[in-house]
GROMACS .gro file of C-alpha atoms in nm:
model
  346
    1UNK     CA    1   0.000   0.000   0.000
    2UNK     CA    2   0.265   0.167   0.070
    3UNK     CA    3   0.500   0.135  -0.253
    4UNK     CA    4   0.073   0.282  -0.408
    5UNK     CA    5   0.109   0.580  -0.238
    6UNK     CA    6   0.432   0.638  -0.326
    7UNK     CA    7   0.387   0.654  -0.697
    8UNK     CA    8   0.059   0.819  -0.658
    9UNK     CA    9   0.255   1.100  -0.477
   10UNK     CA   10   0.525   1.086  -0.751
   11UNK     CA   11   0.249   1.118  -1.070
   12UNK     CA   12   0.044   1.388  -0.896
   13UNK     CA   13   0.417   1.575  -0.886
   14UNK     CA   14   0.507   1.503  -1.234
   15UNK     CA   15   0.122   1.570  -1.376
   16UNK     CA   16   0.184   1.912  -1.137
   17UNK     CA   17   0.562   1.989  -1.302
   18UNK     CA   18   0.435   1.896  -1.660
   19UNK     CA   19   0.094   2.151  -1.589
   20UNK     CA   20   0.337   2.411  -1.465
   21UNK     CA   21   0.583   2.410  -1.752
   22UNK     CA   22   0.336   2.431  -2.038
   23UNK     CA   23   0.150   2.721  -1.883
   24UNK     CA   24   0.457   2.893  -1.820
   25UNK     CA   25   0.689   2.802  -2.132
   26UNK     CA   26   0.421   2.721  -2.386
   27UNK     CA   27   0.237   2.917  -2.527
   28UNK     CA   28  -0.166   2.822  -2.594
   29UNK     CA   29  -0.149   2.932  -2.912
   30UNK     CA   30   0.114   2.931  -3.221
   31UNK     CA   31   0.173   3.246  -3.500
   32UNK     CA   32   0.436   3.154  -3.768
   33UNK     CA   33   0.436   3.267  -4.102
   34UNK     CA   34   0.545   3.043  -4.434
   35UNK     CA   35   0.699   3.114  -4.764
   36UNK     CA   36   0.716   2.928  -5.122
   37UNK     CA   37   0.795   3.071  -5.439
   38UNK     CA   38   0.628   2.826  -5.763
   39UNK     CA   39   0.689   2.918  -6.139
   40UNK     CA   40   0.393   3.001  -6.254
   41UNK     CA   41   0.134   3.298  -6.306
   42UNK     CA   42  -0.065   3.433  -6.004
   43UNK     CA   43  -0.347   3.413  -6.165
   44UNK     CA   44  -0.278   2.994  -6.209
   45UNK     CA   45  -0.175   2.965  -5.859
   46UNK     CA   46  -0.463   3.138  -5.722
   47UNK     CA   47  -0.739   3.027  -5.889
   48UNK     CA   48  -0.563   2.646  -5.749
   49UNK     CA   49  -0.685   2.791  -5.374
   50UNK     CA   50  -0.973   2.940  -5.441
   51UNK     CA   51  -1.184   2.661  -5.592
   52UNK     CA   52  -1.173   2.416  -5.293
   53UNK     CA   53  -1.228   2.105  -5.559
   54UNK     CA   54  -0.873   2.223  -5.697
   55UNK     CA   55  -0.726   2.250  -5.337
   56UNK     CA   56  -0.837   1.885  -5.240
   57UNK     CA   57  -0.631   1.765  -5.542
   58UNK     CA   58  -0.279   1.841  -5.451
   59UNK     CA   59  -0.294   1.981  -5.075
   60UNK     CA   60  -0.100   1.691  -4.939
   61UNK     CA   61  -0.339   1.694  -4.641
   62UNK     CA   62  -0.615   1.557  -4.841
   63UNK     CA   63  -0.429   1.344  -5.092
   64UNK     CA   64  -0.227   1.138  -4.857
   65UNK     CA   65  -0.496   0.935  -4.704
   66UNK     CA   66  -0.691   0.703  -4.939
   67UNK     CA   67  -0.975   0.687  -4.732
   68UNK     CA   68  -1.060   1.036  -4.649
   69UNK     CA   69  -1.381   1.168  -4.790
   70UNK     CA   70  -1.525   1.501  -4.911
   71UNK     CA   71  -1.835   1.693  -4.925
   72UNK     CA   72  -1.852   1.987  -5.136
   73UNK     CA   73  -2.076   2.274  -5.073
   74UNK     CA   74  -2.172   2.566  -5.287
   75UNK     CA   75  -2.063   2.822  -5.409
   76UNK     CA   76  -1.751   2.604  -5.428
   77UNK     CA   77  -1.534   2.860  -5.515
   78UNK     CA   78  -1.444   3.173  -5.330
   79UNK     CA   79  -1.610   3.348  -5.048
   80UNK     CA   80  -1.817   3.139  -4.880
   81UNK     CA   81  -1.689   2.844  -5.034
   82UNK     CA   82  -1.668   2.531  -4.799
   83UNK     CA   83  -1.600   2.133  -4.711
   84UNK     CA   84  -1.684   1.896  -4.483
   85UNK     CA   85  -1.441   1.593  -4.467
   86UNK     CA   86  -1.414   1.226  -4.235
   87UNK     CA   87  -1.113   1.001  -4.234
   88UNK     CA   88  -1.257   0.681  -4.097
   89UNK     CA   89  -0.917   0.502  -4.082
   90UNK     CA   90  -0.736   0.796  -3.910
   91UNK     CA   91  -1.033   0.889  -3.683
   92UNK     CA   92  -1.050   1.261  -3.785
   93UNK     CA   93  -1.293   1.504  -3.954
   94UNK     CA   94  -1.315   1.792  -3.967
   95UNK     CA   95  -1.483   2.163  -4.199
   96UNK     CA   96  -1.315   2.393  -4.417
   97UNK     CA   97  -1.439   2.763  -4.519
   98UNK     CA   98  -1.331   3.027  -4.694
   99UNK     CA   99  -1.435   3.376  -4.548
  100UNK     CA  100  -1.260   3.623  -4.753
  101UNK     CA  101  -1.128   3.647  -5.151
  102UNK     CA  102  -0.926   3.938  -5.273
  103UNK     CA  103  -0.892   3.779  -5.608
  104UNK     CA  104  -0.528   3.715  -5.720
  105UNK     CA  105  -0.394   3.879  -5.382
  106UNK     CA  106  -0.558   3.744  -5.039
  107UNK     CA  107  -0.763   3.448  -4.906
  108UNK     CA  108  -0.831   3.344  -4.503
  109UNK     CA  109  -0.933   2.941  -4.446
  110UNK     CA  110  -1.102   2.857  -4.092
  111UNK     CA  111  -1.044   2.487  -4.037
  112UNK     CA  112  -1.201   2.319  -3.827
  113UNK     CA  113  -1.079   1.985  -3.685
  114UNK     CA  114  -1.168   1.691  -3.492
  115UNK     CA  115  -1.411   1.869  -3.179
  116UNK     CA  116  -1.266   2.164  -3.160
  117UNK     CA  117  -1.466   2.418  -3.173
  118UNK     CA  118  -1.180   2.700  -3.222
  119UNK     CA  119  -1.025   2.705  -3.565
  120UNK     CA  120  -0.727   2.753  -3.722
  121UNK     CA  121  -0.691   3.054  -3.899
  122UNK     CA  122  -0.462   3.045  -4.228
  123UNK     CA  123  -0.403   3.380  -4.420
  124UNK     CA  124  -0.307   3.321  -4.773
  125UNK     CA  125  -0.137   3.587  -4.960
  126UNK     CA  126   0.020   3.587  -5.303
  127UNK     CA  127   0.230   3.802  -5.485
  128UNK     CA  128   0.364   3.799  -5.771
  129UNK     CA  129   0.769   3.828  -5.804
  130UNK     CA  130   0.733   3.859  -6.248
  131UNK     CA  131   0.484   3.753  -6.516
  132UNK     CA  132   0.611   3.392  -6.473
  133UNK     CA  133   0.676   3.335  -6.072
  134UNK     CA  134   0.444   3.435  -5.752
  135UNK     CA  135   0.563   3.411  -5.373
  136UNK     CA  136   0.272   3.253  -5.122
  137UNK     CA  137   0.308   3.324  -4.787
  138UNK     CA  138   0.105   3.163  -4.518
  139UNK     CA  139  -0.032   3.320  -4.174
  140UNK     CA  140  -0.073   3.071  -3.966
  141UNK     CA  141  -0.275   3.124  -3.610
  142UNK     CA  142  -0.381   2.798  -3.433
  143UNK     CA  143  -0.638   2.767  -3.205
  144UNK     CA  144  -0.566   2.788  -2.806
  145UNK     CA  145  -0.519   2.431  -2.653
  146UNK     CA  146  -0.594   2.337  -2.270
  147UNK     CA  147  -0.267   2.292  -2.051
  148UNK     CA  148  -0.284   1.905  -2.062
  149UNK     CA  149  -0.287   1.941  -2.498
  150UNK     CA  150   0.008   2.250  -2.508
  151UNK     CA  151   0.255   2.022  -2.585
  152UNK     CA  152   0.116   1.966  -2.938
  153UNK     CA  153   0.262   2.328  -3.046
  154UNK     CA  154   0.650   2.193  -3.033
  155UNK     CA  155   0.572   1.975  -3.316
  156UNK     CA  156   0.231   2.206  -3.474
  157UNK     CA  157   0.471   2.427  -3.690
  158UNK     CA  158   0.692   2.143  -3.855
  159UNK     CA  159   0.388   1.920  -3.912
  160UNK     CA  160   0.250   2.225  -4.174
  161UNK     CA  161   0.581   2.312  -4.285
  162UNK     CA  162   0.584   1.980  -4.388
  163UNK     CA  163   0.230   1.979  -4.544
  164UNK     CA  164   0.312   2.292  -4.707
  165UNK     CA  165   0.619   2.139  -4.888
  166UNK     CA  166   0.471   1.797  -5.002
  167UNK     CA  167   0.160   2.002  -5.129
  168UNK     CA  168   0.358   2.238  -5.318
  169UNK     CA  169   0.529   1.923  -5.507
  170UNK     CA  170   0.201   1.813  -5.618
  171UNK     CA  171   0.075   2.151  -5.742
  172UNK     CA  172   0.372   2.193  -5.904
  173UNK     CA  173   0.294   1.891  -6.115
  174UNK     CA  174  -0.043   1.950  -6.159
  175UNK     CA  175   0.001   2.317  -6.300
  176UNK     CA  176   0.277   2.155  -6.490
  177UNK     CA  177   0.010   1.968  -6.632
  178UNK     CA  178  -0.229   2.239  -6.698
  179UNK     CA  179  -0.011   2.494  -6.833
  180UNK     CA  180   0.141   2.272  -7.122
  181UNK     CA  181  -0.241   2.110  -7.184
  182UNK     CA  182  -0.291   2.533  -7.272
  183UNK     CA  183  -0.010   2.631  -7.411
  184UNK     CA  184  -0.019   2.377  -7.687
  185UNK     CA  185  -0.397   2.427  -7.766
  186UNK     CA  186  -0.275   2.788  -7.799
  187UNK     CA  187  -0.006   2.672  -8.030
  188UNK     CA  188  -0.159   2.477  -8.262
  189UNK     CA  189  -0.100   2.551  -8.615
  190UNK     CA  190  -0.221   2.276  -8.832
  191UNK     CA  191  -0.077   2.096  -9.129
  192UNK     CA  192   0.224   2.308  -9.127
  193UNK     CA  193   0.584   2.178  -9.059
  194UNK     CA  194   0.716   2.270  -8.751
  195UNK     CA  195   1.088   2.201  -8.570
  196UNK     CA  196   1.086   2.170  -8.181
  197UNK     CA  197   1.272   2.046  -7.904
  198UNK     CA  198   1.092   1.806  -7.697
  199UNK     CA  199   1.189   1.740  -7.311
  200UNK     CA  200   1.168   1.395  -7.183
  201UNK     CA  201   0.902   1.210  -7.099
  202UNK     CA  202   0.763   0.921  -6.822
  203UNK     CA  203   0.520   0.729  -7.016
  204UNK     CA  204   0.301   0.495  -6.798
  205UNK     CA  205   0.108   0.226  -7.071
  206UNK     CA  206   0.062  -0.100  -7.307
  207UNK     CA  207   0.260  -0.222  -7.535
  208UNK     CA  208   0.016  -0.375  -7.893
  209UNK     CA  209   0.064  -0.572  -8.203
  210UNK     CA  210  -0.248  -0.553  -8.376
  211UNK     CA  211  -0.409  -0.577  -8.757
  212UNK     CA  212  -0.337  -0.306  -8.976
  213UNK     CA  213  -0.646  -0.301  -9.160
  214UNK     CA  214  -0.898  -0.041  -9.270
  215UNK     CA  215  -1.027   0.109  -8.923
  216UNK     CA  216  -0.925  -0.247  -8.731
  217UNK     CA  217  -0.597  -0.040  -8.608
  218UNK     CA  218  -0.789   0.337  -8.503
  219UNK     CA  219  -1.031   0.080  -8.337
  220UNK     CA  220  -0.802  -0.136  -8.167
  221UNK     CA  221  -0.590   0.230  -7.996
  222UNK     CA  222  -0.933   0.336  -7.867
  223UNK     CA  223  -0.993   0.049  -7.676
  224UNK     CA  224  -0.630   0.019  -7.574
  225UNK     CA  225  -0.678   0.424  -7.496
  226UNK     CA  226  -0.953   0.381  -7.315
  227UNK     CA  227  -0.781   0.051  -7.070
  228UNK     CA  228  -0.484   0.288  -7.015
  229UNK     CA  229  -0.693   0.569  -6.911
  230UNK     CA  230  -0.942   0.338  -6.706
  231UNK     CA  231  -0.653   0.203  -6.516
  232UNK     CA  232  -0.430   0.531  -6.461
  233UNK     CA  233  -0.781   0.764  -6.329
  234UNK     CA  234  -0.969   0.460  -6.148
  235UNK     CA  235  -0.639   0.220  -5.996
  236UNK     CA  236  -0.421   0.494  -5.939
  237UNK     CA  237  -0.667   0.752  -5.859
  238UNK     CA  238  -0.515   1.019  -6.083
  239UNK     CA  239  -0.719   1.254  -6.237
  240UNK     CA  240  -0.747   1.444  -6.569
  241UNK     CA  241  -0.464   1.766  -6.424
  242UNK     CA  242  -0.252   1.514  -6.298
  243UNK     CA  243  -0.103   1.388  -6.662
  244UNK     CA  244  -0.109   1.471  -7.005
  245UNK     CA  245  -0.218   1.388  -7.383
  246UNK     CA  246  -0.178   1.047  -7.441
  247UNK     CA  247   0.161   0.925  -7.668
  248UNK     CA  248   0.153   0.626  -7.904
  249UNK     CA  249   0.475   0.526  -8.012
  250UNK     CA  250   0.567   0.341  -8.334
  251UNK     CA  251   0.793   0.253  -8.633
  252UNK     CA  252   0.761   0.601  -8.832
  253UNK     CA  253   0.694   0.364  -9.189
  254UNK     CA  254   0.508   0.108  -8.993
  255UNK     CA  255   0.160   0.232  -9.143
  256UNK     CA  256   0.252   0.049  -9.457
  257UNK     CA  257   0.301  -0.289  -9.283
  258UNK     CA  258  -0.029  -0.550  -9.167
  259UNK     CA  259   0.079  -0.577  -8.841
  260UNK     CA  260   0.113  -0.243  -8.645
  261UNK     CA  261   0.321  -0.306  -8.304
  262UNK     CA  262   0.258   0.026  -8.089
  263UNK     CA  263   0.344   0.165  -7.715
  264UNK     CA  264   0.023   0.384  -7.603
  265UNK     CA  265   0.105   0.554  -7.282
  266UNK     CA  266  -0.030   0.883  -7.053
  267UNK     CA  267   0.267   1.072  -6.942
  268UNK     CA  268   0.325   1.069  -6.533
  269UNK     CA  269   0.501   1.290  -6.336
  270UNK     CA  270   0.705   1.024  -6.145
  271UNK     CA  271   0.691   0.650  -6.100
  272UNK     CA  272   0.456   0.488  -5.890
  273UNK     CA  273   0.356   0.114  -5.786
  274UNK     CA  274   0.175  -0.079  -5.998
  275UNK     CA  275   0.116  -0.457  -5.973
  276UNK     CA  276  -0.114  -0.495  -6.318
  277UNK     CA  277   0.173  -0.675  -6.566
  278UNK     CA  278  -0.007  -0.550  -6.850
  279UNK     CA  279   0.112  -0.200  -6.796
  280UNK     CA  280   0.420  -0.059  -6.804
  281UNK     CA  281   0.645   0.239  -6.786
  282UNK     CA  282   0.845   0.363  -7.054
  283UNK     CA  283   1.097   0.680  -7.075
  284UNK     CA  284   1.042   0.886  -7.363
  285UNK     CA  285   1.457   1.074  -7.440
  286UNK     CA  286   1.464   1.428  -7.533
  287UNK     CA  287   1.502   1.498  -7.892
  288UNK     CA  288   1.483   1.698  -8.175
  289UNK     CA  289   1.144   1.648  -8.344
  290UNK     CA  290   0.997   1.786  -8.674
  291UNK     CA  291   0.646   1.830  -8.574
  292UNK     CA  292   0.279   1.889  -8.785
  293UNK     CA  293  -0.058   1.898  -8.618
  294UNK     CA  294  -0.349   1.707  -8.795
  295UNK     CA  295  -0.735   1.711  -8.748
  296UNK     CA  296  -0.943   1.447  -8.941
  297UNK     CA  297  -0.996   1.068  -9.003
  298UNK     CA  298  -0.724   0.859  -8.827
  299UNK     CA  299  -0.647   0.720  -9.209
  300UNK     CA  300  -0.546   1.061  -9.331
  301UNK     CA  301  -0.256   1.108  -9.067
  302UNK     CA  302  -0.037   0.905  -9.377
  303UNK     CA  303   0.006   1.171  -9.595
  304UNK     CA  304   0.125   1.382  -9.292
  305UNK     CA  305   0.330   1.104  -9.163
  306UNK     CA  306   0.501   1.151  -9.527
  307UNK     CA  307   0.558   1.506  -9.533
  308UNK     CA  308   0.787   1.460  -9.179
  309UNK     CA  309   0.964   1.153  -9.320
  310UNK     CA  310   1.083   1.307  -9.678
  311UNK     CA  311   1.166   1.653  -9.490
  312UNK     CA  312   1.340   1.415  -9.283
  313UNK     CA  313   1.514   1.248  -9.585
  314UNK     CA  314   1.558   1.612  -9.766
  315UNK     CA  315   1.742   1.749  -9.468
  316UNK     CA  316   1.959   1.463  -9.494
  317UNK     CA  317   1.850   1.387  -9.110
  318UNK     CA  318   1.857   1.006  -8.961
  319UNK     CA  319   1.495   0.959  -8.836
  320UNK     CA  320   1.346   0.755  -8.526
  321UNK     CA  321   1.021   0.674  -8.405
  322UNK     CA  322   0.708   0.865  -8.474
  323UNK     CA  323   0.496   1.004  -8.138
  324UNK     CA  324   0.102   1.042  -8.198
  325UNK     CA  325   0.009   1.308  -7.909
  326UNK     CA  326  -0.363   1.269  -7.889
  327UNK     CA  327  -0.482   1.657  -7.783
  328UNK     CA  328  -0.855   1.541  -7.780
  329UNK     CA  329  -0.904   1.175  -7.664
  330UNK     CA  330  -0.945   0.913  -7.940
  331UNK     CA  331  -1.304   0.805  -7.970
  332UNK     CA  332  -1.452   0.562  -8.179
  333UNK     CA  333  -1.651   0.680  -8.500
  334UNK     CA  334  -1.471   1.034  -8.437
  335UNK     CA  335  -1.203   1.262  -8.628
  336UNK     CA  336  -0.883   1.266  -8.476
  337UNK     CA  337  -0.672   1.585  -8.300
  338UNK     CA  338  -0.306   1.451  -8.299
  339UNK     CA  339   0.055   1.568  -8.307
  340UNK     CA  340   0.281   1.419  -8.491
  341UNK     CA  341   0.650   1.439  -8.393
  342UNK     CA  342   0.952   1.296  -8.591
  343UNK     CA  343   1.250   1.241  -8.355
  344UNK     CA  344   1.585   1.316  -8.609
  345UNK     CA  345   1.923   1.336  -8.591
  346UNK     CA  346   2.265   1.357  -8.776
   0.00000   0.00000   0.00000
């Protein structure tokens, strides 16, 4: 009894000592302040944390846990904007709100989490450093904690900081994504002959041999399309800003041949896990390409397909494969919106 009252002397001390020390040296609350600089527009960046659908897509709080899940709300973007989320595997829920939009310049978040019915208060502001770059800096005010929960704010600041730098990773790629999908819409000029430098590629697909035959072949890439993209959005959970315009690869004279063997593939940021054999990834090199855009039937691509080989052969230039970057997806019974690029070389 007496070896009981002992320890229960010594705990009431220590619970005493560790009450005393975090409402002395801790403070209830925490204020720190975070800065990132990301190449791209302000304009880009911000409308990527004012539309909370956006947000959810690369904030690293949201996309790290596969079994978190997300209610929208009107007006779903801006002020007055807001989400309601549950993480049954981690235990935690929690709401999100946006209560003030100065477009392109300031927005304030009140989260919500777990019981608590203080928020935290996040300031967003962004500015931009040229046409091309923008700084965001994050106010950060957590809520006040009880005595017994203080000790949570040694480790509060490096737990965002660490958000923060895992989420700007992914909306770096997903911007990346988004700003070339743009740019080459913008740049399309069709049916004329074009020389660019091309930057290289992750290609996550299938590998095909299939008949060359009238509309067999366009028939047989749509399906093939279609398990590519099936397995990249729905087993991998990626979605459409998170990769680019599907690549076939072939043999650039291969269209005169009755078998066709082909490498469709979506291009990834990185490489992931994937246990389906079927699919695999393959690195596109940079390279020199002569380029033309084509819109029409699949059949007529030949003739352009021609034009890049024989300026090819004119130039006196050694040529490789030829890359078929879908910009609208292939569909059956439908024209076609590709680029063609010729990889050469001396």
């Amino acid at each position: 009894m007496r070896i009981f009252k002992i320890l229960a002397v010594i705990i009431i001390l220590l619970g005493g000592a560790y009450a005393a020390s975090m409402y002395y040296f801790v403070d209830e609350s925490k204020n720190f302040t975070i800065e990132k600089e990301i190449d791209y527009p302000v304009d880009k960046v911000f409308s990527q944390f004012n539309n909370l659908q956006n947000f959810t897509r690369w904030n690293n709080f949201f996309t790290s846990s596969p079994s978190i899940d997300i209610d929208y709300y009107t007006p779903y973007e801006g002020q007055g904007s807001a989400i309601s989320y549950v993480d049954s595997k981690n235990d935690t829920d929690g709401e999100m709100f946006i209560r003030y939009e100065n477009l392109n310049k300031t927005l304030k978040y009140q989260l919500f989490e777990d019981e608590n019915e203080n928020p935290t208060l996040v300031d967003v502001k962004f500015k931009p450093v040229s046409a091309e770059k923008t700084k965001i800096i994050w106010y950060v005010h957590t809520p006040k904690l009880p005595v017994w929960k203080r000790v949570e704010n040694f480790w509060t600041e490096d737990r965002f900081a660490e958000n923060i730098n895992k989420s700007m990773v992914n909306l770096k790629n997903s911007l990346g994504n988004k700003v070339e999908k743009d740019n080459q819409m913008a740049a399309i000029k069709y049916d004329s002959l074009m020389v660019e430098n091309e930057e290289e590629k992750l290609l996550l697909g299938i590998n095909v041999s299939t008949s060359n035959k009238k509309d067999a072949l366009y028939k047989n890439i749509v399906m093939n399309y279609n398990k590519v993209y099936n397995f990249v959005t729905m087993d991998l959970g990626k979605r459409e800003d998170e990769f680019g315009y599907p690549v076939l690869i072939t043999d650039a004279d291969n269209y005169k041949d009755k078998e066709v063997s082909y490498f469709l593939g979506i291009p990834l940021s990185k490489k992931v896990g994937v246990s389906d054999n079927n699919f695999n990834f393959r690195s596109v090199n940079p390279s020199q390409n002569y380029v033309i855009y084509y819109k029409g039937n699949y059949e007529g691509r030949i003739r352009a397909i021609q034009q890049l080989i024989q300026k090819a052969k004119k130039d006196e230039m050694r040529f490789g494969d030829i890359r078929q970057t879908f910009i609208e997806r292939p569909m059956d019974g439908q024209e076609v919106n590709v680029k063609l690029s010729l990889s050469v070389y001396k």
